Amino acid sequence: MTVPDLVGQPVHVAQEMAADIGFGLAAGDPDGPGLRSRTWPGLFWVTSQDPSAGSVLEWGSQIRITFVQDGQARSSVPEQTGGPTPSLLSHAEAEKDD
Protein backbone atom coordinates (compact mmCIF):
# COMPACT_ATOMS: atom_id res chain seq x y z
CA MET A 1 0.00 0.00 0.00
CA THR A 2 1.22 3.50 -0.83
CA VAL A 3 1.88 5.96 1.99
CA PRO A 4 -0.16 9.17 1.63
CA ASP A 5 1.28 12.68 2.00
CA LEU A 6 0.31 13.69 5.55
CA VAL A 7 2.58 16.73 5.95
CA GLY A 8 0.57 19.93 6.37
CA GLN A 9 -2.56 18.09 7.50
CA PRO A 10 -4.14 18.47 10.92
CA VAL A 11 -3.17 15.41 13.00
CA HIS A 12 -6.79 14.26 13.41
CA VAL A 13 -7.28 14.38 9.61
CA ALA A 14 -3.97 12.57 9.03
CA GLN A 15 -5.11 9.82 11.43
CA GLU A 16 -8.32 9.35 9.45
CA MET A 17 -6.46 9.37 6.12
CA ALA A 18 -4.02 6.73 7.36
CA ALA A 19 -6.72 4.57 8.98
CA ASP A 20 -8.87 4.65 5.83
CA ILE A 21 -6.14 2.80 3.93
CA GLY A 22 -4.99 0.54 6.74
CA PHE A 23 -2.10 2.42 8.37
CA GLY A 24 -1.61 3.65 11.92
CA LEU A 25 0.16 6.79 13.10
CA ALA A 26 2.86 6.89 15.76
CA ALA A 27 4.73 9.78 17.32
CA GLY A 28 7.50 10.23 19.83
CA ASP A 29 8.57 7.59 22.33
CA PRO A 30 6.72 4.30 21.73
CA ASP A 31 6.65 3.78 25.52
CA GLY A 32 5.33 7.31 26.18
CA PRO A 33 1.80 8.73 25.94
CA GLY A 34 -0.24 7.86 22.89
CA LEU A 35 -0.74 10.18 19.93
CA ARG A 36 -4.30 11.07 20.90
CA SER A 37 -3.36 12.06 24.44
CA ARG A 38 -0.50 14.20 23.10
CA THR A 39 -2.72 16.05 20.60
CA TRP A 40 -5.93 16.64 22.54
CA PRO A 41 -7.33 19.14 23.12
CA GLY A 42 -6.14 21.54 20.46
CA LEU A 43 -5.19 21.66 16.81
CA PHE A 44 -1.88 20.10 15.79
CA TRP A 45 -0.27 20.02 12.33
CA VAL A 46 1.88 17.24 10.83
CA THR A 47 5.35 18.66 10.02
CA SER A 48 7.12 15.48 8.87
CA GLN A 49 6.52 11.80 8.32
CA ASP A 50 8.57 8.62 8.06
CA PRO A 51 8.39 6.88 5.66
CA SER A 52 7.79 9.63 3.12
CA ALA A 53 4.75 9.91 0.87
CA GLY A 54 4.81 7.46 -2.02
CA SER A 55 6.65 4.76 -0.06
CA VAL A 56 5.10 1.30 -0.03
CA LEU A 57 4.24 -0.37 3.29
CA GLU A 58 2.32 -3.44 4.31
CA TRP A 59 -1.25 -3.02 5.54
CA GLY A 60 -1.26 -2.32 9.29
CA SER A 61 2.14 -0.61 9.29
CA GLN A 62 2.86 2.52 11.33
CA ILE A 63 3.75 5.92 9.89
CA ARG A 64 5.82 7.97 12.34
CA ILE A 65 4.93 11.66 12.38
CA THR A 66 6.17 14.82 14.06
CA PHE A 67 3.80 17.71 14.70
CA VAL A 68 3.42 21.17 16.19
CA GLN A 69 0.50 22.81 17.94
CA ASP A 70 -1.39 25.42 15.94
CA GLY A 71 0.29 28.79 16.43
CA GLN A 72 3.80 27.37 16.83
CA ALA A 73 6.33 27.98 14.07
CA ARG A 74 6.10 25.59 11.16
CA SER A 75 9.30 25.63 9.12
CA SER A 76 7.52 24.36 6.02
CA VAL A 77 5.02 27.24 6.02
CA PRO A 78 6.26 30.43 4.35
CA GLU A 79 6.32 33.48 6.60
CA GLN A 80 4.27 36.52 5.67
CA THR A 81 6.46 39.26 4.25
CA GLY A 82 5.72 42.96 3.92
CA GLY A 83 3.53 45.05 6.13
CA PRO A 84 3.73 45.44 9.90
CA THR A 85 4.29 42.41 12.11
CA PRO A 86 1.14 41.64 14.10
CA SER A 87 1.58 42.27 17.81
CA LEU A 88 -0.80 41.90 20.74
CA LEU A 89 0.93 44.82 22.46
CA SER A 90 0.36 47.24 19.55
CA HIS A 91 -3.24 46.03 19.28
CA ALA A 92 -3.83 46.71 22.98
CA GLU A 93 -2.24 50.18 22.71
CA ALA A 94 -4.43 51.00 19.70
CA GLU A 95 -7.55 50.09 21.67
CA LYS A 96 -6.48 52.29 24.63
CA ASP A 97 -6.29 55.36 22.38
CA ASP A 98 -9.92 55.02 21.28
PDB file of C-alpha atoms in Angstrom:
ATOM      1  CA  MET A   1       0.000   0.000   0.000  1.00  0.00           C
ATOM      2  CA  THR A   2       1.216   3.503  -0.826  1.00  0.00           C
ATOM      3  CA  VAL A   3       1.884   5.957   1.995  1.00  0.00           C
ATOM      4  CA  PRO A   4      -0.162   9.175   1.632  1.00  0.00           C
ATOM      5  CA  ASP A   5       1.283  12.676   2.005  1.00  0.00           C
ATOM      6  CA  LEU A   6       0.313  13.689   5.547  1.00  0.00           C
ATOM      7  CA  VAL A   7       2.581  16.730   5.953  1.00  0.00           C
ATOM      8  CA  GLY A   8       0.575  19.930   6.369  1.00  0.00           C
ATOM      9  CA  GLN A   9      -2.562  18.088   7.495  1.00  0.00           C
ATOM     10  CA  PRO A  10      -4.136  18.472  10.924  1.00  0.00           C
ATOM     11  CA  VAL A  11      -3.174  15.411  13.003  1.00  0.00           C
ATOM     12  CA  HIS A  12      -6.789  14.255  13.409  1.00  0.00           C
ATOM     13  CA  VAL A  13      -7.282  14.384   9.609  1.00  0.00           C
ATOM     14  CA  ALA A  14      -3.972  12.571   9.029  1.00  0.00           C
ATOM     15  CA  GLN A  15      -5.111   9.820  11.430  1.00  0.00           C
ATOM     16  CA  GLU A  16      -8.317   9.355   9.450  1.00  0.00           C
ATOM     17  CA  MET A  17      -6.457   9.365   6.116  1.00  0.00           C
ATOM     18  CA  ALA A  18      -4.016   6.731   7.359  1.00  0.00           C
ATOM     19  CA  ALA A  19      -6.716   4.569   8.977  1.00  0.00           C
ATOM     20  CA  ASP A  20      -8.875   4.654   5.831  1.00  0.00           C
ATOM     21  CA  ILE A  21      -6.144   2.803   3.926  1.00  0.00           C
ATOM     22  CA  GLY A  22      -4.990   0.536   6.741  1.00  0.00           C
ATOM     23  CA  PHE A  23      -2.103   2.422   8.367  1.00  0.00           C
ATOM     24  CA  GLY A  24      -1.605   3.650  11.919  1.00  0.00           C
ATOM     25  CA  LEU A  25       0.161   6.791  13.100  1.00  0.00           C
ATOM     26  CA  ALA A  26       2.862   6.885  15.759  1.00  0.00           C
ATOM     27  CA  ALA A  27       4.734   9.779  17.320  1.00  0.00           C
ATOM     28  CA  GLY A  28       7.505  10.227  19.826  1.00  0.00           C
ATOM     29  CA  ASP A  29       8.566   7.593  22.326  1.00  0.00           C
ATOM     30  CA  PRO A  30       6.719   4.302  21.727  1.00  0.00           C
ATOM     31  CA  ASP A  31       6.649   3.777  25.519  1.00  0.00           C
ATOM     32  CA  GLY A  32       5.326   7.309  26.178  1.00  0.00           C
ATOM     33  CA  PRO A  33       1.803   8.726  25.942  1.00  0.00           C
ATOM     34  CA  GLY A  34      -0.238   7.860  22.887  1.00  0.00           C
ATOM     35  CA  LEU A  35      -0.739  10.179  19.931  1.00  0.00           C
ATOM     36  CA  ARG A  36      -4.300  11.068  20.895  1.00  0.00           C
ATOM     37  CA  SER A  37      -3.362  12.065  24.442  1.00  0.00           C
ATOM     38  CA  ARG A  38      -0.500  14.205  23.098  1.00  0.00           C
ATOM     39  CA  THR A  39      -2.723  16.051  20.601  1.00  0.00           C
ATOM     40  CA  TRP A  40      -5.926  16.638  22.542  1.00  0.00           C
ATOM     41  CA  PRO A  41      -7.335  19.137  23.122  1.00  0.00           C
ATOM     42  CA  GLY A  42      -6.138  21.536  20.464  1.00  0.00           C
ATOM     43  CA  LEU A  43      -5.194  21.665  16.807  1.00  0.00           C
ATOM     44  CA  PHE A  44      -1.881  20.098  15.789  1.00  0.00           C
ATOM     45  CA  TRP A  45      -0.272  20.020  12.332  1.00  0.00           C
ATOM     46  CA  VAL A  46       1.876  17.243  10.832  1.00  0.00           C
ATOM     47  CA  THR A  47       5.348  18.657  10.024  1.00  0.00           C
ATOM     48  CA  SER A  48       7.119  15.481   8.867  1.00  0.00           C
ATOM     49  CA  GLN A  49       6.522  11.799   8.320  1.00  0.00           C
ATOM     50  CA  ASP A  50       8.572   8.616   8.064  1.00  0.00           C
ATOM     51  CA  PRO A  51       8.386   6.881   5.658  1.00  0.00           C
ATOM     52  CA  SER A  52       7.789   9.627   3.118  1.00  0.00           C
ATOM     53  CA  ALA A  53       4.748   9.909   0.868  1.00  0.00           C
ATOM     54  CA  GLY A  54       4.807   7.457  -2.019  1.00  0.00           C
ATOM     55  CA  SER A  55       6.650   4.761  -0.059  1.00  0.00           C
ATOM     56  CA  VAL A  56       5.097   1.297  -0.035  1.00  0.00           C
ATOM     57  CA  LEU A  57       4.240  -0.369   3.288  1.00  0.00           C
ATOM     58  CA  GLU A  58       2.317  -3.441   4.314  1.00  0.00           C
ATOM     59  CA  TRP A  59      -1.247  -3.020   5.542  1.00  0.00           C
ATOM     60  CA  GLY A  60      -1.262  -2.321   9.294  1.00  0.00           C
ATOM     61  CA  SER A  61       2.144  -0.607   9.293  1.00  0.00           C
ATOM     62  CA  GLN A  62       2.862   2.520  11.325  1.00  0.00           C
ATOM     63  CA  ILE A  63       3.748   5.919   9.887  1.00  0.00           C
ATOM     64  CA  ARG A  64       5.817   7.966  12.337  1.00  0.00           C
ATOM     65  CA  ILE A  65       4.928  11.663  12.381  1.00  0.00           C
ATOM     66  CA  THR A  66       6.169  14.819  14.060  1.00  0.00           C
ATOM     67  CA  PHE A  67       3.803  17.707  14.697  1.00  0.00           C
ATOM     68  CA  VAL A  68       3.416  21.169  16.193  1.00  0.00           C
ATOM     69  CA  GLN A  69       0.501  22.813  17.940  1.00  0.00           C
ATOM     70  CA  ASP A  70      -1.386  25.423  15.941  1.00  0.00           C
ATOM     71  CA  GLY A  71       0.286  28.788  16.435  1.00  0.00           C
ATOM     72  CA  GLN A  72       3.802  27.369  16.828  1.00  0.00           C
ATOM     73  CA  ALA A  73       6.331  27.980  14.070  1.00  0.00           C
ATOM     74  CA  ARG A  74       6.101  25.586  11.158  1.00  0.00           C
ATOM     75  CA  SER A  75       9.296  25.626   9.124  1.00  0.00           C
ATOM     76  CA  SER A  76       7.521  24.359   6.015  1.00  0.00           C
ATOM     77  CA  VAL A  77       5.019  27.242   6.018  1.00  0.00           C
ATOM     78  CA  PRO A  78       6.261  30.432   4.352  1.00  0.00           C
ATOM     79  CA  GLU A  79       6.316  33.485   6.596  1.00  0.00           C
ATOM     80  CA  GLN A  80       4.268  36.517   5.671  1.00  0.00           C
ATOM     81  CA  THR A  81       6.456  39.264   4.254  1.00  0.00           C
ATOM     82  CA  GLY A  82       5.719  42.956   3.917  1.00  0.00           C
ATOM     83  CA  GLY A  83       3.533  45.049   6.132  1.00  0.00           C
ATOM     84  CA  PRO A  84       3.728  45.437   9.902  1.00  0.00           C
ATOM     85  CA  THR A  85       4.290  42.414  12.110  1.00  0.00           C
ATOM     86  CA  PRO A  86       1.139  41.637  14.103  1.00  0.00           C
ATOM     87  CA  SER A  87       1.577  42.269  17.809  1.00  0.00           C
ATOM     88  CA  LEU A  88      -0.795  41.899  20.738  1.00  0.00           C
ATOM     89  CA  LEU A  89       0.933  44.820  22.458  1.00  0.00           C
ATOM     90  CA  SER A  90       0.361  47.242  19.551  1.00  0.00           C
ATOM     91  CA  HIS A  91      -3.244  46.029  19.277  1.00  0.00           C
ATOM     92  CA  ALA A  92      -3.830  46.706  22.977  1.00  0.00           C
ATOM     93  CA  GLU A  93      -2.238  50.175  22.707  1.00  0.00           C
ATOM     94  CA  ALA A  94      -4.426  50.999  19.696  1.00  0.00           C
ATOM     95  CA  GLU A  95      -7.552  50.093  21.666  1.00  0.00           C
ATOM     96  CA  LYS A  96      -6.481  52.285  24.627  1.00  0.00           C
ATOM     97  CA  ASP A  97      -6.285  55.357  22.377  1.00  0.00           C
ATOM     98  CA  ASP A  98      -9.916  55.022  21.283  1.00  0.00           C
TER      99      ASP A  98
END
